[in-house]
PDB file of C-alpha atoms in Angstrom:
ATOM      1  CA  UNK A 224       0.000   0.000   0.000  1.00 54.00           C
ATOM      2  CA  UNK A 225       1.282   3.648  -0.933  1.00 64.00           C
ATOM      3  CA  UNK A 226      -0.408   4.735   2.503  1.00 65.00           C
ATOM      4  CA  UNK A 227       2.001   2.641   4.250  1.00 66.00           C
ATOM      5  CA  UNK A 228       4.940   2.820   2.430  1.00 70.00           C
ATOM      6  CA  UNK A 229       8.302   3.632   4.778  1.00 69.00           C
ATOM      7  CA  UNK A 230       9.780   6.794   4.176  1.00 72.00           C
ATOM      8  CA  UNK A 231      13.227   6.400   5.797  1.00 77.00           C
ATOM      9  CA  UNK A 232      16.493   6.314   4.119  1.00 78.00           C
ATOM     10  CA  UNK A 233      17.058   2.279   4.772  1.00 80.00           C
ATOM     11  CA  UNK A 234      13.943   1.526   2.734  1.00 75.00           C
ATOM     12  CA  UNK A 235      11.357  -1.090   3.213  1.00 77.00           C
ATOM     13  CA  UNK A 236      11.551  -4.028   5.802  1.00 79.00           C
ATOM     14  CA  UNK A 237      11.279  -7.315   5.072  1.00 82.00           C
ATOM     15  CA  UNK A 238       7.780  -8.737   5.881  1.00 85.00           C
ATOM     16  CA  UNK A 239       7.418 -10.590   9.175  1.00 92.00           C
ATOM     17  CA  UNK A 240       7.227 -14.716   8.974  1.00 95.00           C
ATOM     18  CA  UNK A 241       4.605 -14.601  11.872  1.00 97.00           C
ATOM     19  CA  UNK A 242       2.618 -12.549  13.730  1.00 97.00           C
ATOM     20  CA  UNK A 243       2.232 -12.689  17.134  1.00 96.00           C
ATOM     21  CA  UNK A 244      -0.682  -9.837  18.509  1.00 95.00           C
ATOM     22  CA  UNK A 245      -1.689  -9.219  21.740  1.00 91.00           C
ATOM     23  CA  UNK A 246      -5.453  -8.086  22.046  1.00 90.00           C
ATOM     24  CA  UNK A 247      -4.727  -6.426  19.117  1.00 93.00           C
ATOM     25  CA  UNK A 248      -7.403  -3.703  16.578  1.00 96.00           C
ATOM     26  CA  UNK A 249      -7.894  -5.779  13.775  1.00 97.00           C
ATOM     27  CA  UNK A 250     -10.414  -3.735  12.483  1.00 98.00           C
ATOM     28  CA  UNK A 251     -10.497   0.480  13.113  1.00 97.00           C
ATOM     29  CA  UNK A 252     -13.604   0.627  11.842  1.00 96.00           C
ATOM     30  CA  UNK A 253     -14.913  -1.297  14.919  1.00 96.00           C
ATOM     31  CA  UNK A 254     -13.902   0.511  17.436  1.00 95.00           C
ATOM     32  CA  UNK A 255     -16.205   2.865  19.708  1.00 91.00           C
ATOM     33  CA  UNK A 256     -15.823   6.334  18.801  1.00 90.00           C
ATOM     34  CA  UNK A 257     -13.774   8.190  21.391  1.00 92.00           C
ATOM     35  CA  UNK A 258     -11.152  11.377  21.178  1.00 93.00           C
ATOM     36  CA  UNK A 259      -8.137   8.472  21.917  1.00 91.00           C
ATOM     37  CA  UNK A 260      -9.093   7.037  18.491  1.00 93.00           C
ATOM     38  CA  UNK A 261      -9.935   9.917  16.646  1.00 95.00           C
ATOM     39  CA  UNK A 262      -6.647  11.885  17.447  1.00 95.00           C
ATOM     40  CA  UNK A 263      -4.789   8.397  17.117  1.00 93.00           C
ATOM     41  CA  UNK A 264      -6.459   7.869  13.598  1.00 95.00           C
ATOM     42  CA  UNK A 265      -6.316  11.648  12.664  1.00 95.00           C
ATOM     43  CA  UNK A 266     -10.166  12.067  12.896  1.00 96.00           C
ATOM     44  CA  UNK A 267     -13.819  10.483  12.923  1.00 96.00           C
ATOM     45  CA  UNK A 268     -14.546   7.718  10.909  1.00 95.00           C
ATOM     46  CA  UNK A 269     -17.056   9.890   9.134  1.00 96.00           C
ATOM     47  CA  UNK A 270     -14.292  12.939   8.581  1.00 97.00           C
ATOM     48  CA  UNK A 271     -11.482   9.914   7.287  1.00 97.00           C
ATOM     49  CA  UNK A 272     -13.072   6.405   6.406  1.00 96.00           C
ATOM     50  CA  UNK A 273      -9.718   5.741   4.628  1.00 96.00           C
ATOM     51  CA  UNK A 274      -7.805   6.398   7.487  1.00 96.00           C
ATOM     52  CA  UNK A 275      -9.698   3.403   9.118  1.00 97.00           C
ATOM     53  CA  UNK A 276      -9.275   1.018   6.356  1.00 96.00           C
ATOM     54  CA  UNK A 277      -5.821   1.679   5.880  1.00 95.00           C
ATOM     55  CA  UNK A 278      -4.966   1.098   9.715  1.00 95.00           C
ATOM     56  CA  UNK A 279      -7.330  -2.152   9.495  1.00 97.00           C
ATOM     57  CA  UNK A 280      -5.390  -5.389   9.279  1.00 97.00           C
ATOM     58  CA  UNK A 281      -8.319  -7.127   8.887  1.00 98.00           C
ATOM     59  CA  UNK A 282      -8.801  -5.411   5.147  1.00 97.00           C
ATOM     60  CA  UNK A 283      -5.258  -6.381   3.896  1.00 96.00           C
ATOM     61  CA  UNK A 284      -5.323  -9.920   4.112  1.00 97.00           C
ATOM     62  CA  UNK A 285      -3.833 -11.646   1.456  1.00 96.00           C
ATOM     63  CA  UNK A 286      -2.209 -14.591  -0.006  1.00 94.00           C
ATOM     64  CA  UNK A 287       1.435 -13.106   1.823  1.00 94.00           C
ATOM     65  CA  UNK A 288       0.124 -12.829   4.565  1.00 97.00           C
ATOM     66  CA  UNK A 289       1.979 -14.778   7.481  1.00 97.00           C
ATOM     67  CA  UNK A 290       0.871 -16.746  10.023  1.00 98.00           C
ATOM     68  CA  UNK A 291      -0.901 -15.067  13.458  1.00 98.00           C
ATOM     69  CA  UNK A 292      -1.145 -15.928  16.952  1.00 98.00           C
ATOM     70  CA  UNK A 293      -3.807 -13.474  18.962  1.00 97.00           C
ATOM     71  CA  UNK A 294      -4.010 -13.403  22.851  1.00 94.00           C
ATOM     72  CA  UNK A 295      -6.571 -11.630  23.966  1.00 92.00           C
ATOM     73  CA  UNK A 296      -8.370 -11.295  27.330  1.00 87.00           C
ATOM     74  CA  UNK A 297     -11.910 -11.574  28.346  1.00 86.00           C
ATOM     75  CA  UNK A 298     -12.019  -8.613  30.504  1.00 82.00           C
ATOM     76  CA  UNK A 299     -10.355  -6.529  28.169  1.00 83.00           C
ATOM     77  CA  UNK A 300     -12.159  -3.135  28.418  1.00 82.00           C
ATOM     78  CA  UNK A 301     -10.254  -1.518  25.164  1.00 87.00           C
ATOM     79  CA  UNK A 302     -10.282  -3.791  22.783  1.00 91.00           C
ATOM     80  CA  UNK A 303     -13.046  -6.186  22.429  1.00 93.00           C
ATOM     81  CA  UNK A 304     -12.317 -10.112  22.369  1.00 94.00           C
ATOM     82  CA  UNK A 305     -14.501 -10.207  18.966  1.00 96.00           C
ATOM     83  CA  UNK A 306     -11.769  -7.643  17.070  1.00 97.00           C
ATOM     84  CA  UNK A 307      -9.241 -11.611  17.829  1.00 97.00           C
ATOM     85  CA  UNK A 308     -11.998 -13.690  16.862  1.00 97.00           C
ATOM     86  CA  UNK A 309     -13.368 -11.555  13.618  1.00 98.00           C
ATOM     87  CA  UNK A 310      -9.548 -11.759  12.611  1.00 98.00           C
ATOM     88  CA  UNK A 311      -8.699 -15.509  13.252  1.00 98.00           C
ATOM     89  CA  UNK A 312     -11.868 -15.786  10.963  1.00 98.00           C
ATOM     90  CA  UNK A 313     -10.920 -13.611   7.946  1.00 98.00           C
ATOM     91  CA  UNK A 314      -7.691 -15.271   7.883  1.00 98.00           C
ATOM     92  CA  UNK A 315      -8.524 -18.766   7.875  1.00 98.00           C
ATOM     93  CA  UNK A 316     -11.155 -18.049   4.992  1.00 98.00           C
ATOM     94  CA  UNK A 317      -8.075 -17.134   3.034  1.00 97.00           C
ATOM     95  CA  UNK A 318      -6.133 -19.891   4.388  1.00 97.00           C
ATOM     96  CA  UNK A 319      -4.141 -18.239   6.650  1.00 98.00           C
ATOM     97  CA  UNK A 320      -3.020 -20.064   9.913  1.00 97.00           C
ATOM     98  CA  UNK A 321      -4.589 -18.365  12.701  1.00 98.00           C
ATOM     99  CA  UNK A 322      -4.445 -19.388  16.621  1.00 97.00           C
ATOM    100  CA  UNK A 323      -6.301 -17.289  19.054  1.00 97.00           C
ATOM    101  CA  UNK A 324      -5.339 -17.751  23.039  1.00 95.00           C
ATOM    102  CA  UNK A 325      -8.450 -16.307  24.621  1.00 93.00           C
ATOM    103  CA  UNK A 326      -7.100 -15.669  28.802  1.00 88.00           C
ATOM    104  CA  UNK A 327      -9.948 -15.911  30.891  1.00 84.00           C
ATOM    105  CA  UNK A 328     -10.689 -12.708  32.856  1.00 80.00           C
ATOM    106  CA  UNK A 329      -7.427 -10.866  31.105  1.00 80.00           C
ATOM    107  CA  UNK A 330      -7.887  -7.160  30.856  1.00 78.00           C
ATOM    108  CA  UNK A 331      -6.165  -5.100  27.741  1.00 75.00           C
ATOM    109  CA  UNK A 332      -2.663  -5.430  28.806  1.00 63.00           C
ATOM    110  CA  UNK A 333      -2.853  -5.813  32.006  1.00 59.00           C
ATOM    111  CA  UNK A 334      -4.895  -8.251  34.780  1.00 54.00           C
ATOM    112  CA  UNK A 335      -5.023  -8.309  38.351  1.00 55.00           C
ATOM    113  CA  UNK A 336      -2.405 -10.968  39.433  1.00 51.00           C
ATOM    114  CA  UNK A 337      -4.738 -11.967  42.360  1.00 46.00           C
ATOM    115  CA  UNK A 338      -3.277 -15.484  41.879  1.00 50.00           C
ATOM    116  CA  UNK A 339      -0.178 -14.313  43.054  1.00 46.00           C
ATOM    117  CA  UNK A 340      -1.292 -13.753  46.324  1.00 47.00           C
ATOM    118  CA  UNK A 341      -1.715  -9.906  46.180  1.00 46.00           C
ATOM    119  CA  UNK A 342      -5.057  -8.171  44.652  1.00 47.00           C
ATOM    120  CA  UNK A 343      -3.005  -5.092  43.590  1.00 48.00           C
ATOM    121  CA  UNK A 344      -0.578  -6.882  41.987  1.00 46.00           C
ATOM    122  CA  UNK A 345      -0.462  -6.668  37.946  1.00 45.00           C
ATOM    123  CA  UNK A 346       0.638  -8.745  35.568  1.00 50.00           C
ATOM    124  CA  UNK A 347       0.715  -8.299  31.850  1.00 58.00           C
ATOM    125  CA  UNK A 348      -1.778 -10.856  29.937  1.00 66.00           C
ATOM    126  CA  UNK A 349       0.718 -12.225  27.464  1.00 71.00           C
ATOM    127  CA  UNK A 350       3.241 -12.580  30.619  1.00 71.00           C
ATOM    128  CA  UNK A 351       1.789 -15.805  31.793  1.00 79.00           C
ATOM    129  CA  UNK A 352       3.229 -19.002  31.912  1.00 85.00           C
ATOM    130  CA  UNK A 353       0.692 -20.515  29.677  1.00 88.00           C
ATOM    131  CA  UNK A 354       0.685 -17.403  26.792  1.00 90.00           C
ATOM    132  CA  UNK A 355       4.964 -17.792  26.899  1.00 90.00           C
ATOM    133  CA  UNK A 356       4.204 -21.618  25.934  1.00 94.00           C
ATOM    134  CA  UNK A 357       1.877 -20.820  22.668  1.00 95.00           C
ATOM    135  CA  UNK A 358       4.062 -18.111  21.610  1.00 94.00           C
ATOM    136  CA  UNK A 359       6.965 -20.383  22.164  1.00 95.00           C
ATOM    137  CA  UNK A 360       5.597 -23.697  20.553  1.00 96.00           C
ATOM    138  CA  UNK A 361       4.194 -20.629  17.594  1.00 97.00           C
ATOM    139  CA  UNK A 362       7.618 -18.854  16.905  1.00 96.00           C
ATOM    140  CA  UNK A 363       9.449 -22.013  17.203  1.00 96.00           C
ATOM    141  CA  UNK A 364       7.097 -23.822  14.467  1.00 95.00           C
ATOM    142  CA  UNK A 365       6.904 -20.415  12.333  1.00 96.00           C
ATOM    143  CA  UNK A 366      10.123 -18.661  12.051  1.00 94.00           C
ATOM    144  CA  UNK A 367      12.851 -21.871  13.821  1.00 92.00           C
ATOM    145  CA  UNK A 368      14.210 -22.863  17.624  1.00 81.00           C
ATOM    146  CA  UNK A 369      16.210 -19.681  18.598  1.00 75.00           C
TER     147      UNK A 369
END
């Protein structure tokens, strides 16, 4: 896409071999209207509807596209759980390997560690033992053993 095109000196990257997003916006176009996403997209989706599109994975899908892994929480208050499961959708219809790790009760980024023995305590959702093991057993199986 032109839209996305780098500008910098070193030129483009290479694309990524896997994808690995945590309770990530699939889709812009989705997401509740509020002054964080406005200012973050550069305006309302009525003032810039290709603004949204552009910054919408979920609209670029293609036969390049690599592999994704989505953890997402239950409790996220941001970012719904449906914006994972809309995603793992689209890309299997293209045949696209897609995993989704749904964490029960996970907020955005962060949860409560309340397991850990103190209520206050936080802990990031993709920092538990069982997301490191399915992004381990994913990068290990997608891009090779470290």
């Amino acid at each position: 896409l032109d839209e996305t095109a780098p500008d910098c000196g070193a030129g483009p990257a290479a694309p990524p071999n896997a994808v690995i997003s945590g309770a990530g916006i699939h889709d812009m176009r989705a997401m509740p209207s509020s002054s964080v996403v406005s200012d973050f997209v550069g305006g309302s989706k009525k003032e810039v509807p290709e603004n949204y599109d552009v910054m919408s994975p979920i609209l670029h899908i293609d036969a390049d596209t690599p592999p994704y892994l989505m953890i997402h929480g239950t409790a996220d208050l941001f970012v719904d759980v449906k914006q994972s499961e809309d995603m793992q959708e689209a890309l299997i219809a293209e045949g696209i390997e897609a995993r989704i790790l749904i964490i029960e009760g996970g907020g955005h980024i962060t949860n409560v560690g309340s397991d850990i023995g103190h209520a206050d305590t936080v802990v990031s959702s993709i920092d538990t033992p069982e997301a490191w093991t399915v992004m381990s057993d994913f990068l290990e199986r997608t891009i090779g053993a470290p």
